[in-house]
Coordinates of C-alpha atoms in Angstrom, one line a residue:
X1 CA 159.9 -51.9 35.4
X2 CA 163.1 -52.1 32.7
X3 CA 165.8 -54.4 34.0
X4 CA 169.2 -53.6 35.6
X5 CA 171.1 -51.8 32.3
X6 CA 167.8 -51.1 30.2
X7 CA 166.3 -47.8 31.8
X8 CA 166.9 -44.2 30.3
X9 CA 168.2 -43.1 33.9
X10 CA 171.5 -45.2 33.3
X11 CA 171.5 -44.3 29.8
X12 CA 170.6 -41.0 29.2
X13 CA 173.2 -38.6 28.4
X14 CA 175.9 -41.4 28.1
X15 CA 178.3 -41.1 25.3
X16 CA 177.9 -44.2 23.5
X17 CA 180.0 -45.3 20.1
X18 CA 178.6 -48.0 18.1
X19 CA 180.4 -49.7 15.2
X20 CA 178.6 -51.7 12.2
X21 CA 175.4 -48.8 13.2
X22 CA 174.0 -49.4 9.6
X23 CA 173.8 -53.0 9.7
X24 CA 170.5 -54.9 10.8
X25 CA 171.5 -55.6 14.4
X26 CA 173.1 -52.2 14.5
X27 CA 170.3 -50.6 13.5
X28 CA 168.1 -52.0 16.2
X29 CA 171.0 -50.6 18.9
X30 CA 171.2 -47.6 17.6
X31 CA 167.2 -46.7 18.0
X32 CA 167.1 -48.3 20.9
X33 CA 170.0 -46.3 22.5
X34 CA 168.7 -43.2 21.2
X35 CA 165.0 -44.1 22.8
X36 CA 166.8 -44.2 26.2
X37 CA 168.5 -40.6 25.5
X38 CA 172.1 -42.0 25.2
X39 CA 174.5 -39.5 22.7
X40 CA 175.7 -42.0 19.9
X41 CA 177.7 -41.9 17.5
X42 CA 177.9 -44.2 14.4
X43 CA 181.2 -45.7 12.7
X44 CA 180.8 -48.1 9.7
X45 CA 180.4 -48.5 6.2
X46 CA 177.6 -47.7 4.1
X47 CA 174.5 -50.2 4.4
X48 CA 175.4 -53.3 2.6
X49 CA 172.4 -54.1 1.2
X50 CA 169.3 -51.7 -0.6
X51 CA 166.9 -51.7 1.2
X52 CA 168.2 -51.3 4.1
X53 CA 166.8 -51.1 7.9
X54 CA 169.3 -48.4 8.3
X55 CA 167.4 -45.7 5.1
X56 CA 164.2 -47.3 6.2
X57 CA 164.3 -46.3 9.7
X58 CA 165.9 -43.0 9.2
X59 CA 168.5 -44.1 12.2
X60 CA 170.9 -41.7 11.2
X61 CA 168.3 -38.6 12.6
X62 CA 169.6 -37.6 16.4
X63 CA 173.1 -39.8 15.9
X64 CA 176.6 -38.6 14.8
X65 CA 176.9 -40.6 11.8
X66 CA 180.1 -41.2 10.8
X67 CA 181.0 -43.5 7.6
X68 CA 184.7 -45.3 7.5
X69 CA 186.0 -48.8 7.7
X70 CA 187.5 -50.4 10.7
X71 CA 190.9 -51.2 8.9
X72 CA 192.0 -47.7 9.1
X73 CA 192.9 -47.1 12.2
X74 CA 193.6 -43.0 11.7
X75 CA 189.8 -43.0 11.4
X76 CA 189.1 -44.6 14.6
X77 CA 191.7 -42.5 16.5
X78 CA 190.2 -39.7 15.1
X79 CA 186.3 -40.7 16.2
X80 CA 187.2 -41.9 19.6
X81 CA 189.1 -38.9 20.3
X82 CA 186.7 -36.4 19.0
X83 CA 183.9 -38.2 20.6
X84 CA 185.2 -39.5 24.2
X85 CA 182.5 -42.2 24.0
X86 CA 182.4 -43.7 27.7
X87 CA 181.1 -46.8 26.0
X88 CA 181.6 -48.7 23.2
X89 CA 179.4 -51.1 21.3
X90 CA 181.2 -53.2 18.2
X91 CA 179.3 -54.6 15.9
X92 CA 180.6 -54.5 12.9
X93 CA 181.9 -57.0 10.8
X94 CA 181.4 -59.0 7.8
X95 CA 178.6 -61.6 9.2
X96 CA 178.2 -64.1 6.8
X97 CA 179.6 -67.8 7.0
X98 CA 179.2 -68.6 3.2
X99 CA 180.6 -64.9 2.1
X100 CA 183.6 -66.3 4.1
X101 CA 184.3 -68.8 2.1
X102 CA 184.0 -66.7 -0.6
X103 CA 186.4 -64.0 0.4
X104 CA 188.4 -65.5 3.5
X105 CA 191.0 -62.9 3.2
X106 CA 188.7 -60.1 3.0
X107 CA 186.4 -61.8 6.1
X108 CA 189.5 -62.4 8.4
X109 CA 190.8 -58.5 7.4
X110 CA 187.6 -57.2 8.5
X111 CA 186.8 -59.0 11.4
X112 CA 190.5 -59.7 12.7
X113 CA 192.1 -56.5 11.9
X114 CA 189.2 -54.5 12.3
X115 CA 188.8 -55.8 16.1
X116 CA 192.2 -55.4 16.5
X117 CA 192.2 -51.6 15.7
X118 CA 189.4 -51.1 17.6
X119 CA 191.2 -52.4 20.8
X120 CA 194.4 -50.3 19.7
X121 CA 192.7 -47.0 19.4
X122 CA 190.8 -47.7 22.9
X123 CA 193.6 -48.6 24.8
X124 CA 195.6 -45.1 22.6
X125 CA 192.7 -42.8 23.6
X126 CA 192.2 -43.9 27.2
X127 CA 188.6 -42.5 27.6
X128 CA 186.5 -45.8 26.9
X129 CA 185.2 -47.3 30.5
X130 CA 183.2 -50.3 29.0
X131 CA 183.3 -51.9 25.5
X132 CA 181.2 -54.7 24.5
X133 CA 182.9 -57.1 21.5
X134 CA 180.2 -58.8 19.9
X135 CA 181.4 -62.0 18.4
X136 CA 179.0 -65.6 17.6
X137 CA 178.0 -68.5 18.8
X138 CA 179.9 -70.0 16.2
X139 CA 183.9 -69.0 18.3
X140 CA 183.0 -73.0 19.8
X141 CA 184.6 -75.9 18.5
X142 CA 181.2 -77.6 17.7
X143 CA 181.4 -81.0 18.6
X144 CA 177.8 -81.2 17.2
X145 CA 176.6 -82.4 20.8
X146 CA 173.5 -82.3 22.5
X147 CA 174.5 -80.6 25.5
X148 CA 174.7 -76.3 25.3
X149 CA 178.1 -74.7 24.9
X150 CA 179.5 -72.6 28.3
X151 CA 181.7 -69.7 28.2
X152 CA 184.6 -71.1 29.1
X153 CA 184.5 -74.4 26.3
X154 CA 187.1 -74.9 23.6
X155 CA 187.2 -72.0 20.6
X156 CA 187.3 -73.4 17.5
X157 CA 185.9 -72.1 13.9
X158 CA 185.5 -74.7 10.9
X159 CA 184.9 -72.1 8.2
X160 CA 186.7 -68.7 7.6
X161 CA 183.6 -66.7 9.0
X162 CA 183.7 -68.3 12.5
X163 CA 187.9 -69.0 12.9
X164 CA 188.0 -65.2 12.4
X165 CA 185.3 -64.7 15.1
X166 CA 187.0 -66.8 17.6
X167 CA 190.3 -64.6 16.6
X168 CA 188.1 -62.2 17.8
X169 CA 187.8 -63.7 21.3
X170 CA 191.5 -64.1 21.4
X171 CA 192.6 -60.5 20.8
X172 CA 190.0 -59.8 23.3
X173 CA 191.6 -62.0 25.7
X174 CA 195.1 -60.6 24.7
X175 CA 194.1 -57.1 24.9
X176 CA 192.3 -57.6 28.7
X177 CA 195.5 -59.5 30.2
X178 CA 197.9 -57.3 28.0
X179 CA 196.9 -54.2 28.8
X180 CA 193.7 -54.1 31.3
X181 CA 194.4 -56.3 33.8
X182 CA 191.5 -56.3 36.8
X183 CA 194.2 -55.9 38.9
X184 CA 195.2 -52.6 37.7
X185 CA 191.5 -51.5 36.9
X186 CA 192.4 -48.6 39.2
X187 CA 194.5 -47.2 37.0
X188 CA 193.5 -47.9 33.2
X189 CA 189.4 -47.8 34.0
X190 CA 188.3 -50.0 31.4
X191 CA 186.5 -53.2 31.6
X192 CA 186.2 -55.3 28.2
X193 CA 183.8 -58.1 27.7
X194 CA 182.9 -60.4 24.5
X195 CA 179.1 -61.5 23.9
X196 CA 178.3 -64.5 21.8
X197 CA 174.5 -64.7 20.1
X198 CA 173.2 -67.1 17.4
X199 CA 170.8 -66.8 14.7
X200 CA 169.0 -63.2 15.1
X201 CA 165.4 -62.8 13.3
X202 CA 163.9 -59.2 12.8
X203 CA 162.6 -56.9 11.0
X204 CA 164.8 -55.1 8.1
X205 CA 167.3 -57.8 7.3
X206 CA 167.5 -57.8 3.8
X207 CA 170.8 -59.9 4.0
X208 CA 171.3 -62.6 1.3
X209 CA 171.8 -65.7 2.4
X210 CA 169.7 -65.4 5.9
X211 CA 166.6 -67.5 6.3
X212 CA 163.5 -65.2 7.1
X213 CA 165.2 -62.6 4.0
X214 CA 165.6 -65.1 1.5
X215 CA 162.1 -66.9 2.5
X216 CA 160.2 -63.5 2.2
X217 CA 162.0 -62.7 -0.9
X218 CA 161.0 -66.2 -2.6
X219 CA 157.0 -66.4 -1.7
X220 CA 157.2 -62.1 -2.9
X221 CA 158.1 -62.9 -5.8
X222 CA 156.0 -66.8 -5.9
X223 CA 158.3 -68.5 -5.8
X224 CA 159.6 -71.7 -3.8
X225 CA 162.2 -71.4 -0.8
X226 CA 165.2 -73.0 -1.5
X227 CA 167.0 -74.8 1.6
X228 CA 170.6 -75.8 1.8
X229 CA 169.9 -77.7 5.4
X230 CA 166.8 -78.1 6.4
X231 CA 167.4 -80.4 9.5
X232 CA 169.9 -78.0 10.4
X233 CA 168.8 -76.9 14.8
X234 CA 169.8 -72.9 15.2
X235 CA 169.6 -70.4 18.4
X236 CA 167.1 -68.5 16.7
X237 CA 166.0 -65.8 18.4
X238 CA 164.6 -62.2 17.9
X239 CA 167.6 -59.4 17.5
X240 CA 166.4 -57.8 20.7
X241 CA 167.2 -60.4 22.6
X242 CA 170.8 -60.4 22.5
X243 CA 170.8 -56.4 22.3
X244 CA 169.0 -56.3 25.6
X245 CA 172.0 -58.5 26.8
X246 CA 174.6 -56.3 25.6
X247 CA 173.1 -52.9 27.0
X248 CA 172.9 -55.1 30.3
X249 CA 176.5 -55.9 30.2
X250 CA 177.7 -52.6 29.0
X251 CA 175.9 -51.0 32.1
X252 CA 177.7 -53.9 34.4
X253 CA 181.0 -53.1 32.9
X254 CA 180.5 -49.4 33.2
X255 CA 179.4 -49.6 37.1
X256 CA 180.9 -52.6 38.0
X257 CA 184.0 -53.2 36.0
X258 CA 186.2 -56.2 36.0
X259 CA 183.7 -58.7 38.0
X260 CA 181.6 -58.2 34.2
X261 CA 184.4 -59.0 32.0
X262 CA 184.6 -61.6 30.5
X263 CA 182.6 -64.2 27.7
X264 CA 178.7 -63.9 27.7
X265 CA 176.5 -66.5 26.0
X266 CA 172.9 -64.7 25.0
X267 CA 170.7 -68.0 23.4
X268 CA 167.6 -68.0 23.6
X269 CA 164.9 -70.8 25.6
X270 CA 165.1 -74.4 25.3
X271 CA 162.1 -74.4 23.4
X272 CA 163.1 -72.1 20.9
X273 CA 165.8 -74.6 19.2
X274 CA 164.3 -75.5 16.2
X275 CA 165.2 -76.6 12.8
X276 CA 165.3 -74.7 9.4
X277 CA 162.7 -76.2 8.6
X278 CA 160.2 -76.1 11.0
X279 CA 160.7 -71.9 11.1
X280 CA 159.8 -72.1 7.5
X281 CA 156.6 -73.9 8.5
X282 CA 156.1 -71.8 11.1
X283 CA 156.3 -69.0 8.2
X284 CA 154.3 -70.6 5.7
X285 CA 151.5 -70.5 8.0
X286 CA 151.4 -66.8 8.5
X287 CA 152.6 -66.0 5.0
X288 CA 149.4 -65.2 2.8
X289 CA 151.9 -65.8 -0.5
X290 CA 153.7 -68.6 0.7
X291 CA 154.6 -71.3 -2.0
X292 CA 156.5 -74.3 -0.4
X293 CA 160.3 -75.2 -0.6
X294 CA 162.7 -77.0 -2.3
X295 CA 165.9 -78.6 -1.0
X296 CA 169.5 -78.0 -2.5
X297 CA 172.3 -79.3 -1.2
X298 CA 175.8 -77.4 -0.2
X299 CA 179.1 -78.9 -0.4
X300 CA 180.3 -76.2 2.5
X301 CA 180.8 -77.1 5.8
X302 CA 178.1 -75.7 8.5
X303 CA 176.9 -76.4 11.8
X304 CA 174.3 -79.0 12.1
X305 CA 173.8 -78.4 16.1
X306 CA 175.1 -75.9 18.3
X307 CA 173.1 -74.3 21.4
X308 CA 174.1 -71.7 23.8
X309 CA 174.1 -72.0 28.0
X310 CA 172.9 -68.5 28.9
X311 CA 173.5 -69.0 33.1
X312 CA 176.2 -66.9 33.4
X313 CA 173.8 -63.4 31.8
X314 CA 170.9 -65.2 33.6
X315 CA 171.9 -65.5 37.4
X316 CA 174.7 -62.1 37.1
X317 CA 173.2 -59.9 34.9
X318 CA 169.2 -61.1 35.1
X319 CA 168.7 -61.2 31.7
X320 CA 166.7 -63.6 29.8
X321 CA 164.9 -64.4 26.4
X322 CA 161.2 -63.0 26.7
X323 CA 159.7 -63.4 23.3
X324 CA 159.1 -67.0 22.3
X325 CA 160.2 -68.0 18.8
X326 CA 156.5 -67.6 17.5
X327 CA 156.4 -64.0 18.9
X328 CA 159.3 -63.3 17.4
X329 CA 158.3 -64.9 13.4
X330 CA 154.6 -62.7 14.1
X331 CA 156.6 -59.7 14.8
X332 CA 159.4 -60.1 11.9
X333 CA 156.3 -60.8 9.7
X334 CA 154.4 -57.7 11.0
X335 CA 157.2 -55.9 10.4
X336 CA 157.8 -56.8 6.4
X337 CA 153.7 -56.5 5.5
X338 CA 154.1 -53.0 7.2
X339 CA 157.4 -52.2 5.0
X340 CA 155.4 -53.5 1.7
X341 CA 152.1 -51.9 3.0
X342 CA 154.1 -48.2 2.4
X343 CA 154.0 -47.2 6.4
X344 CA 156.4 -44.9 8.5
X345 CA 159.4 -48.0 9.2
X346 CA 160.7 -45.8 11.4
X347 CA 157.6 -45.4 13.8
X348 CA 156.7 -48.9 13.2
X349 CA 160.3 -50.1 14.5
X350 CA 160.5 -47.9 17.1
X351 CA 156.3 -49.4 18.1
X352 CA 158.1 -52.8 18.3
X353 CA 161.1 -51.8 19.9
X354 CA 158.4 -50.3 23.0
X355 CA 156.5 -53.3 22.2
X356 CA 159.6 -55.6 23.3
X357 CA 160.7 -53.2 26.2
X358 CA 156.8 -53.5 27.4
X359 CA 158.1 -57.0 28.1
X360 CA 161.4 -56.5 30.1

């Protein structure tokens, strides 16, 4: 039996808008909502990189795919309104630390101002009921201790990537005090929460600068992996896992209201903490080409240690990790042999997508 938030009776028929849809993580949503008979529609740009989960999984078949950029907030007045999505699901955003210290202006105009115009053209429109802001685990000031970060610890952001994530959290904040209060939930309707995830494996990211894509792309081509931080200890954990969360919390929002608003942490098990690179050895041993490493240092700033305390979406919303980190590598792996073997991605990601739901 699904859990509370994950069966097609809550879903089906639902008007559902997701943003960032053609990205890896959006991808995933979008299938998954469309498995469980939800209407969605699609806002975002193009796929950023070719290949793409996006082309490979044919996810635009059975959506309302709609291509613009978050900055333009006609576009968004326009979807929203034409759509009346009861539920909103943002995702996009540019997601990379070290393109944000590349182009800060362009990473804090996406993520800021695009959030921001979201929010606006919500609270213009009036017919959202629940809207899940995805953010990181990376809005904490990481003190780089041992202990896991709660919802309710200090935001911080060291790099341009994870300030304008934790601006994020602010506007949220802003937005829910502002102008939905949960003492007048009666008459706005609309309960707001943020979700914070860390490091998200899967098959079909084809991201630069991501571990498992830059791995597989190395030992294809035999060659070496190249490592910036090795020692480094991430969240890592399969995509599904934090999407399960926020279809959970978009279902509490949407039946419950304010008592699900909020901050949600969705890290995965204790045991799943691991270092760079241990997952590459974790790899290398499934990996028929694989052809060692080789370290390179970066003068950029990133996390050394940060974990996540999930209690909150454990004990309220029943949710929990249920794929263990090696699960997760064999089905990421499965999923790229399948891709270069020449088979249907779409049918293969929707078989692991029922695969993980099997689970639930």
């Amino acid at each position: 039996m699904e859990a509370m938030g994950l069966s097609a009776d809550f879903w089906r028929g639902k008007r559902v808008l997701v943003t960032g849809h053609t990205g890896f993580k959006g991808s995933w949503l979008t299938l998954w909502l469309q498995s469980l008979g939800a209407q969605v529609s699609g806002f975002s740009l193009d796929p950023s990189t070719e290949p793409s989960l996006f082309e490979l999984a044919r996810v635009h078949e059975g959506i309302n795919d709609q291509r613009g950029d978050l900055r333009d907030l006609g576009a968004l007045l326009e979807i929203i309104a034409d759509t009346e999505p009861e539920i909103v699901l943002h995702l996009a955003a540019q997601p990379l630390v070290r393109e944000g210290y590349r182009d800060p202006l362009g990473t804090y105009s996406s993520n800021v101002m695009g959030t921001l115009n979201l929010l606006e053209a919500i609270r213009q429109v009036g017919c959202v009921r629940a809207c899940v802001l995805v953010t990181t685990d990376k809005v904490y000031a990481n003190k780089e201790w041992l202990w896991p970060y709660r919802e309710d610890e200090a935001l911080g952001g060291h790099d341009p990537y994870s300030s304008s994530k934790a601006c994020c959290e602010l506007l949220a904040q802003s937005y829910a005090a502002s102008f939905f209060p949960a003492d007048k939930y009666a008459e706005h309707g609309l309960a707001l929460a943020t979700a914070r995830a860390g490091n998200v494996l899967g098959g079909g990211d084809f991201a630069p600068e991501r571990l498992i894509p830059d791995v597989l792309k190395a030992w294809t081509a035999d060659e070496p992996v190249t490592l910036r931080y090795p020692q480094a200890v991430r969240p890592w954990q399969h995509a599904l896992e934090p999407l399960a969360g926020y279809l959970q919390l978009a279902a509490g929002l949407y039946e419950e209201g304010p008592e699900y608003a909020g901050a949600w942490n969705f890290g995965p098990g204790e045991t799943d903490m691991c270092s760079v690179g241990e997952v590459v050895e974790l790899l290398a041993s499934r990996w028929p080409q694989a052809r060692g490493l080789r370290i390179e240092k970066s003068e950029l700033h990133e996390a050394g240690l940060l974990r996540l305390d999930s209690s909150r979406a454990r004990q309220v919303l029943g949710w929990q990790p249920r794929w263990t980190l090696q699960q997760c590598l064999t089905q990421t792996l499965d999923w790229h042999l399948a891709w270069q073997n020449g088979d249907d991605m779409r049918n293969v990601t929707l078989g692991q997508l029922n695969l993980y739901r099997g689970a639930l």
